[in-house]
Coordinates of C-alpha atoms in Angstrom, one line a residue:
M202 CA 21.3 10.9 0.1
A203 CA 18.4 9.4 2.1
S204 CA 19.1 9.6 5.9
E205 CA 18.2 7.1 8.5
G206 CA 14.4 7.0 9.3
I207 CA 13.5 9.4 6.5
L208 CA 10.4 7.4 5.5
L209 CA 7.8 6.1 7.9
G210 CA 4.9 3.8 7.0
M211 CA 1.9 2.8 9.0
G212 CA -0.5 0.1 8.1
N213 CA -1.9 -3.4 8.4
P214 CA 0.9 -6.1 8.6
L215 CA -0.6 -9.2 7.1
L216 CA 0.8 -12.6 6.3
D217 CA -0.1 -13.4 2.6
I218 CA -1.3 -16.9 2.0
S219 CA -0.8 -17.1 -1.7
A220 CA -1.9 -19.7 -4.2
V221 CA -2.8 -20.2 -7.8
V222 CA -6.4 -21.3 -7.6
D223 CA -9.1 -21.9 -10.3
D224 CA -12.4 -20.3 -11.4
D225 CA -14.5 -22.7 -9.4
F226 CA -12.8 -21.5 -6.2
L227 CA -13.4 -17.9 -7.1
Q228 CA -17.0 -18.5 -7.8
K229 CA -17.5 -20.6 -4.6
Y230 CA -16.3 -17.7 -2.5
D231 CA -17.7 -14.9 -4.6
I232 CA -14.3 -13.5 -5.4
K233 CA -13.5 -11.0 -8.2
L234 CA -10.1 -10.7 -9.8
N235 CA -8.1 -7.5 -9.4
N236 CA -10.0 -6.6 -6.3
A237 CA -9.3 -6.3 -2.5
I238 CA -11.9 -6.9 0.2
L239 CA -12.2 -7.7 3.9
A240 CA -13.1 -11.2 4.8
E241 CA -16.7 -11.9 5.8
D242 CA -18.0 -15.0 7.6
K243 CA -18.5 -16.8 4.2
H244 CA -14.8 -16.4 3.5
I245 CA -13.4 -17.9 6.7
P246 CA -13.3 -21.6 5.5
M247 CA -11.4 -20.6 2.4
Y248 CA -8.1 -20.1 4.2
D249 CA -8.0 -23.8 5.3
E250 CA -9.3 -24.9 1.9
M251 CA -6.5 -23.0 0.1
T252 CA -3.9 -24.6 2.4
N253 CA -5.2 -28.1 1.9
K254 CA -6.1 -28.0 -1.8
Y255 CA -3.4 -25.9 -3.4
T256 CA 0.3 -25.2 -3.1
V257 CA 0.5 -22.2 -0.9
E258 CA 3.3 -19.8 -0.1
F259 CA 3.4 -17.7 3.1
I260 CA 4.9 -14.3 2.4
A261 CA 5.0 -11.3 4.8
G262 CA 2.7 -8.7 3.3
G263 CA 0.2 -5.9 3.9
A264 CA 0.1 -3.1 1.4
T265 CA 2.0 -0.4 3.3
Q266 CA 4.5 -2.9 4.7
N267 CA 5.2 -4.1 1.1
S268 CA 5.7 -0.5 -0.2
I269 CA 8.1 0.3 2.7
K270 CA 10.1 -2.8 2.2
V271 CA 10.5 -2.1 -1.5
A272 CA 11.6 1.5 -0.8
Q273 CA 14.1 0.1 1.6
W274 CA 15.3 -2.4 -0.9
M275 CA 15.7 0.3 -3.6
L276 CA 17.5 2.6 -1.2
Q277 CA 20.0 0.0 0.2
I278 CA 20.6 2.3 3.2
P279 CA 20.0 0.3 6.5
G280 CA 17.2 1.8 8.6
A281 CA 16.2 4.4 6.0
T282 CA 12.6 3.3 6.5
S283 CA 10.5 2.6 9.6
Y284 CA 7.1 1.0 9.9
M285 CA 4.3 0.6 12.5
G286 CA 1.3 -1.7 12.7
C287 CA -0.2 -4.4 14.9
I288 CA 0.6 -8.1 15.0
G289 CA -0.3 -11.0 17.3
K290 CA 1.9 -12.8 19.7
D291 CA 2.2 -15.9 17.6
K292 CA 4.5 -17.7 15.2
F293 CA 3.2 -15.7 12.2
G294 CA 4.0 -12.5 14.2
E295 CA 7.5 -13.8 14.9
E296 CA 8.0 -14.6 11.2
M297 CA 6.9 -11.1 10.3
K298 CA 9.4 -9.5 12.6
K299 CA 12.2 -11.6 11.3
N300 CA 11.3 -10.9 7.7
S301 CA 11.1 -7.1 8.2
M302 CA 14.3 -6.9 10.1
K303 CA 16.0 -8.9 7.4
A304 CA 14.7 -6.4 4.9
G305 CA 16.4 -3.6 6.8
V306 CA 13.2 -1.9 7.9
N307 CA 13.1 -0.5 11.5
V308 CA 9.8 -2.0 12.7
H309 CA 7.9 -1.0 15.8
Y310 CA 5.0 -3.4 16.0
Y311 CA 2.3 -3.1 18.5
E312 CA 1.7 -6.7 19.7
D313 CA -1.8 -7.6 20.6
E314 CA -2.2 -10.1 23.5
A315 CA -5.4 -11.7 22.2
A316 CA -5.8 -11.6 18.4
P317 CA -3.8 -13.6 16.0
T318 CA -1.6 -12.0 13.3
G319 CA -3.7 -10.9 10.4
T320 CA -3.7 -12.9 7.1
C321 CA -4.5 -12.2 3.5
A322 CA -5.6 -14.8 1.0
V323 CA -4.0 -14.1 -2.3
C324 CA -6.0 -15.9 -5.0
V325 CA -4.1 -16.0 -8.3
V326 CA -5.7 -16.9 -11.7
G327 CA -3.9 -16.2 -14.9
G328 CA -1.4 -13.9 -13.2
E329 CA -4.2 -11.7 -11.9
R330 CA -4.8 -11.5 -8.1
S331 CA -7.6 -11.0 -5.7
L332 CA -7.0 -10.2 -2.0
I333 CA -9.2 -11.2 0.9
A334 CA -7.9 -9.9 4.2
N335 CA -8.7 -11.2 7.6
L336 CA -7.2 -8.4 9.6
S337 CA -7.4 -10.0 13.1
A338 CA -4.6 -8.3 15.1
A339 CA -3.9 -5.7 12.4
N340 CA -7.4 -4.3 13.3
C341 CA -6.3 -3.7 16.9
Y342 CA -3.7 -0.9 16.3
K343 CA -4.3 1.9 18.8
S344 CA -3.1 5.5 18.6
E345 CA -1.8 5.0 22.2
H346 CA 1.1 3.0 20.7
L347 CA 1.9 5.8 18.2
K348 CA 2.0 8.3 21.1
R349 CA 4.5 6.4 23.1
P350 CA 7.8 8.4 23.1
E351 CA 9.9 5.7 21.4
N352 CA 7.3 5.5 18.6
W353 CA 6.5 9.2 18.2
A354 CA 10.3 9.7 17.9
L355 CA 10.0 7.8 14.5
V356 CA 7.4 10.4 13.4
E357 CA 9.6 13.3 14.5
K358 CA 12.6 11.8 12.6
A359 CA 10.8 11.1 9.4
K360 CA 10.4 13.6 6.6
Y361 CA 8.1 11.5 4.4
F362 CA 5.0 9.5 5.5
Y363 CA 3.1 6.8 3.6
I364 CA -0.1 5.1 4.7
A365 CA -2.3 2.9 2.5
G366 CA -6.0 3.6 2.5
F367 CA -6.6 0.2 4.2
F368 CA -5.4 1.7 7.5
L369 CA -8.5 4.1 7.4
T370 CA -10.6 1.1 8.5
V371 CA -8.3 0.5 11.6
S372 CA -7.0 3.8 13.1
P373 CA -8.2 7.0 11.4
E374 CA -7.0 8.8 14.6
S375 CA -3.4 7.6 14.1
I376 CA -3.6 8.8 10.5
M377 CA -4.8 12.2 11.5
L378 CA -2.1 12.6 14.1
V379 CA 0.6 11.9 11.5
A380 CA -1.1 14.0 8.8
E381 CA -1.4 17.1 11.1
H382 CA 2.2 16.7 12.2
A383 CA 3.3 16.6 8.5
A384 CA 1.3 19.7 7.7
A385 CA 2.6 21.6 10.7
N386 CA 6.2 20.7 10.0
N387 CA 6.3 21.1 6.2
K388 CA 6.8 17.3 5.7
I389 CA 5.4 15.1 2.9
F390 CA 2.3 13.0 3.6
A391 CA 1.2 10.4 1.0
M392 CA -1.7 7.9 0.9
N393 CA -3.3 5.4 -1.4
L394 CA -6.9 5.0 -2.5
S395 CA -6.1 1.2 -2.0
A396 CA -9.4 -0.4 -2.9
P397 CA -12.9 0.4 -4.3
F398 CA -14.5 -0.5 -0.9
I399 CA -12.4 2.1 0.9
C400 CA -13.6 4.8 -1.4
E401 CA -17.2 3.6 -1.0
F402 CA -17.6 2.6 2.6
F403 CA -14.9 4.7 4.3
K404 CA -15.6 7.9 2.3
D405 CA -15.8 10.2 5.4
V406 CA -12.6 9.2 7.0
Q407 CA -10.9 9.3 3.6
E408 CA -12.2 12.8 3.0
N409 CA -10.9 13.9 6.4
A410 CA -7.4 12.8 5.5
L411 CA -7.5 14.0 1.8
P412 CA -6.7 17.7 2.5
Y413 CA -3.4 16.6 4.1
M414 CA -2.3 14.3 1.3
D415 CA 0.6 15.7 -0.8
Y416 CA 0.6 12.6 -2.9
V417 CA -2.4 10.4 -3.7
F418 CA -1.7 7.0 -5.3
G419 CA -4.2 4.6 -6.7
N420 CA -5.1 2.4 -9.7
E421 CA -7.7 3.0 -12.5
T422 CA -10.5 1.0 -10.8
E423 CA -10.1 2.8 -7.5
A424 CA -9.9 6.2 -9.2
R425 CA -13.2 5.5 -11.1
T426 CA -14.9 4.3 -7.9
F427 CA -13.7 7.5 -6.1
A428 CA -15.2 9.6 -9.0
K429 CA -18.5 7.7 -8.9
V430 CA -18.8 8.1 -5.1
H431 CA -18.3 11.8 -5.4
G432 CA -20.8 12.2 -8.2
W433 CA -18.2 13.2 -10.8
E434 CA -19.8 12.3 -14.2
T435 CA -16.7 10.9 -15.7
E436 CA -14.8 7.5 -16.2
N437 CA -11.8 9.3 -17.7
V438 CA -8.8 8.5 -15.4
E439 CA -6.9 11.6 -16.5
E440 CA -9.8 13.9 -15.6
I441 CA -10.3 12.1 -12.3
A442 CA -6.6 12.3 -11.4
L443 CA -6.7 16.1 -12.1
K444 CA -9.8 16.6 -10.0
I445 CA -8.2 14.7 -7.1
S446 CA -5.1 16.8 -7.3
Q447 CA -7.3 20.0 -7.2
W448 CA -9.1 18.9 -4.0
P449 CA -8.6 21.6 -1.3
K450 CA -5.4 21.3 0.8
A451 CA -4.9 21.7 4.6
S452 CA -1.5 23.4 4.0
G453 CA -0.3 25.4 1.1
A454 CA 3.3 24.3 1.5
H455 CA 3.1 21.6 -1.1
K456 CA 0.9 21.2 -4.2
R457 CA -0.9 17.8 -4.4
I458 CA 0.2 15.3 -7.0
T459 CA -2.0 12.4 -8.0
V460 CA -0.4 9.3 -9.4
I461 CA -2.7 6.6 -11.0
T462 CA -1.4 3.3 -12.3
Q463 CA -3.3 1.4 -15.0
G464 CA -1.8 -2.0 -15.3
A465 CA 0.0 -2.2 -18.6
D466 CA -1.3 1.2 -19.7
P467 CA 0.6 4.4 -19.0
V468 CA 0.9 5.9 -15.5
V469 CA -1.2 9.1 -15.1
V470 CA 0.4 11.9 -13.1
A471 CA -1.7 15.1 -12.4
E472 CA -0.1 18.2 -11.0
D473 CA -0.5 22.0 -11.5
G474 CA -3.6 21.5 -13.5
K475 CA -1.8 19.4 -16.1
V476 CA -1.6 15.6 -16.8
K477 CA 1.4 13.7 -17.9
L478 CA 1.5 10.1 -19.1
F479 CA 4.4 7.8 -18.5
P480 CA 4.6 4.4 -20.3
V481 CA 5.3 1.4 -18.2
I482 CA 7.8 -1.4 -18.9
L483 CA 5.8 -4.0 -20.9
L484 CA 6.3 -7.6 -19.9
P485 CA 5.6 -10.6 -22.1
K486 CA 2.7 -12.5 -20.7
E487 CA 4.8 -15.7 -20.2
K488 CA 7.0 -13.8 -17.8
L489 CA 4.1 -12.7 -15.6
V490 CA 4.0 -14.7 -12.4
D491 CA 1.4 -12.7 -10.4
T492 CA 0.3 -9.1 -10.0
N493 CA 0.2 -9.4 -6.2
G494 CA 2.1 -6.4 -4.7
A495 CA 2.6 -4.7 -8.1
G496 CA 0.8 -1.5 -7.0
D497 CA 2.6 -1.6 -3.6
A498 CA 6.0 -2.1 -5.3
F499 CA 5.3 0.9 -7.7
V500 CA 4.7 3.1 -4.7
G501 CA 7.8 1.8 -2.9
G502 CA 10.0 2.4 -6.0
F503 CA 8.4 5.9 -6.4
L504 CA 9.0 6.8 -2.7
S505 CA 12.7 5.6 -2.9
Q506 CA 13.4 8.4 -5.3
L507 CA 11.0 11.0 -3.8
V508 CA 12.9 10.9 -0.5
Q509 CA 16.1 11.7 -2.4
E510 CA 14.3 14.7 -3.9
K511 CA 14.5 13.3 -7.5
P512 CA 12.2 14.7 -10.2
I513 CA 8.8 13.1 -10.7
E514 CA 10.0 11.4 -14.0
D515 CA 12.6 9.5 -12.0
C516 CA 10.1 8.6 -9.3
V517 CA 7.7 7.1 -11.8
K518 CA 10.6 5.3 -13.6
A519 CA 11.7 3.7 -10.3
G520 CA 8.1 2.8 -9.5
C521 CA 7.7 1.1 -12.9
Y522 CA 11.0 -0.7 -12.4
A523 CA 10.1 -2.1 -9.0
A524 CA 6.6 -3.2 -10.2
N525 CA 8.2 -4.9 -13.2
V526 CA 10.5 -6.9 -10.9
I527 CA 7.7 -7.9 -8.5
I528 CA 5.3 -9.2 -11.1
Q529 CA 7.9 -11.7 -12.3
R530 CA 8.0 -13.2 -8.8
S531 CA 5.5 -14.7 -6.4
G532 CA 4.1 -12.1 -4.0
C533 CA 5.9 -8.9 -3.1
T534 CA 9.4 -10.4 -3.1
Y535 CA 12.6 -9.2 -4.8
P536 CA 16.2 -10.2 -5.6
E537 CA 19.0 -9.3 -3.2
K538 CA 20.0 -6.0 -4.9
P539 CA 18.1 -3.7 -7.3
D540 CA 19.5 -3.1 -10.8
F541 CA 18.0 0.4 -11.2
S542 CA 19.9 3.4 -12.5

């Protein structure tokens, strides 16, 4: 049984502004599908344009927050999960708080006085998504918040930690505090490669955290980018997953397991010098609504079984189940109760 506060996530809480757009819109703002980037100046007008031109949905998001909420949904144990990140003191921030509490997650947000709550444009074309994040307040998280007794208590209580790679751009110091705590206390620390730009432009902070990672999640594009950045002469995802799992570790208590998703292709799991492939649940194209949150949901489903000490097969199965549910809905949303056995 998973106990209260067993899983803690830290990341960038963002409000997703999601819309089905067209190719012209993608070209206008230089957006590639199946990618995630940080907004530049040229992207700023697109948020208003989306809202005025298309039918938009506002959905509480942010990669880590999505994963934690899905794990919480799968577990159905109130307060089994906790989450920290930075929001603004505004109506979007209030929405976020309401949404997370309703989801059963114990949120301890740091509230920034000046910056607005971060947003993420989710541009959907043909079911594929592209993410453009305007971090705003999410970028203001400080390790001082983490160190406050009432927040550090969540770290002490948790036995599993999950942080998306996106948080490396915000507070590497907070990540290392949690990573070192996990290693010193024989707890499980997991991260995600999250996006090609993280592997490329935040290589150093990613490498600092990597020795502490007991689980590394990612998708095929991120894995190939990681390999390219490190000069590995291979595009083979199985080979890359294996090499990531063999990267030196800070603590010998746990071996590292690498889990790479590949859309409709099998999930690659590398551990102990071996690779296993797990097929995903295939979905007819007409049932696909959008892939936004699919990777996050996979991680959430996976973690929901991991914290119950289930075997890796069950973790992957739960991940595939959660992702399958989420891609049939808009954004990272789910029905009231899971139907997973």
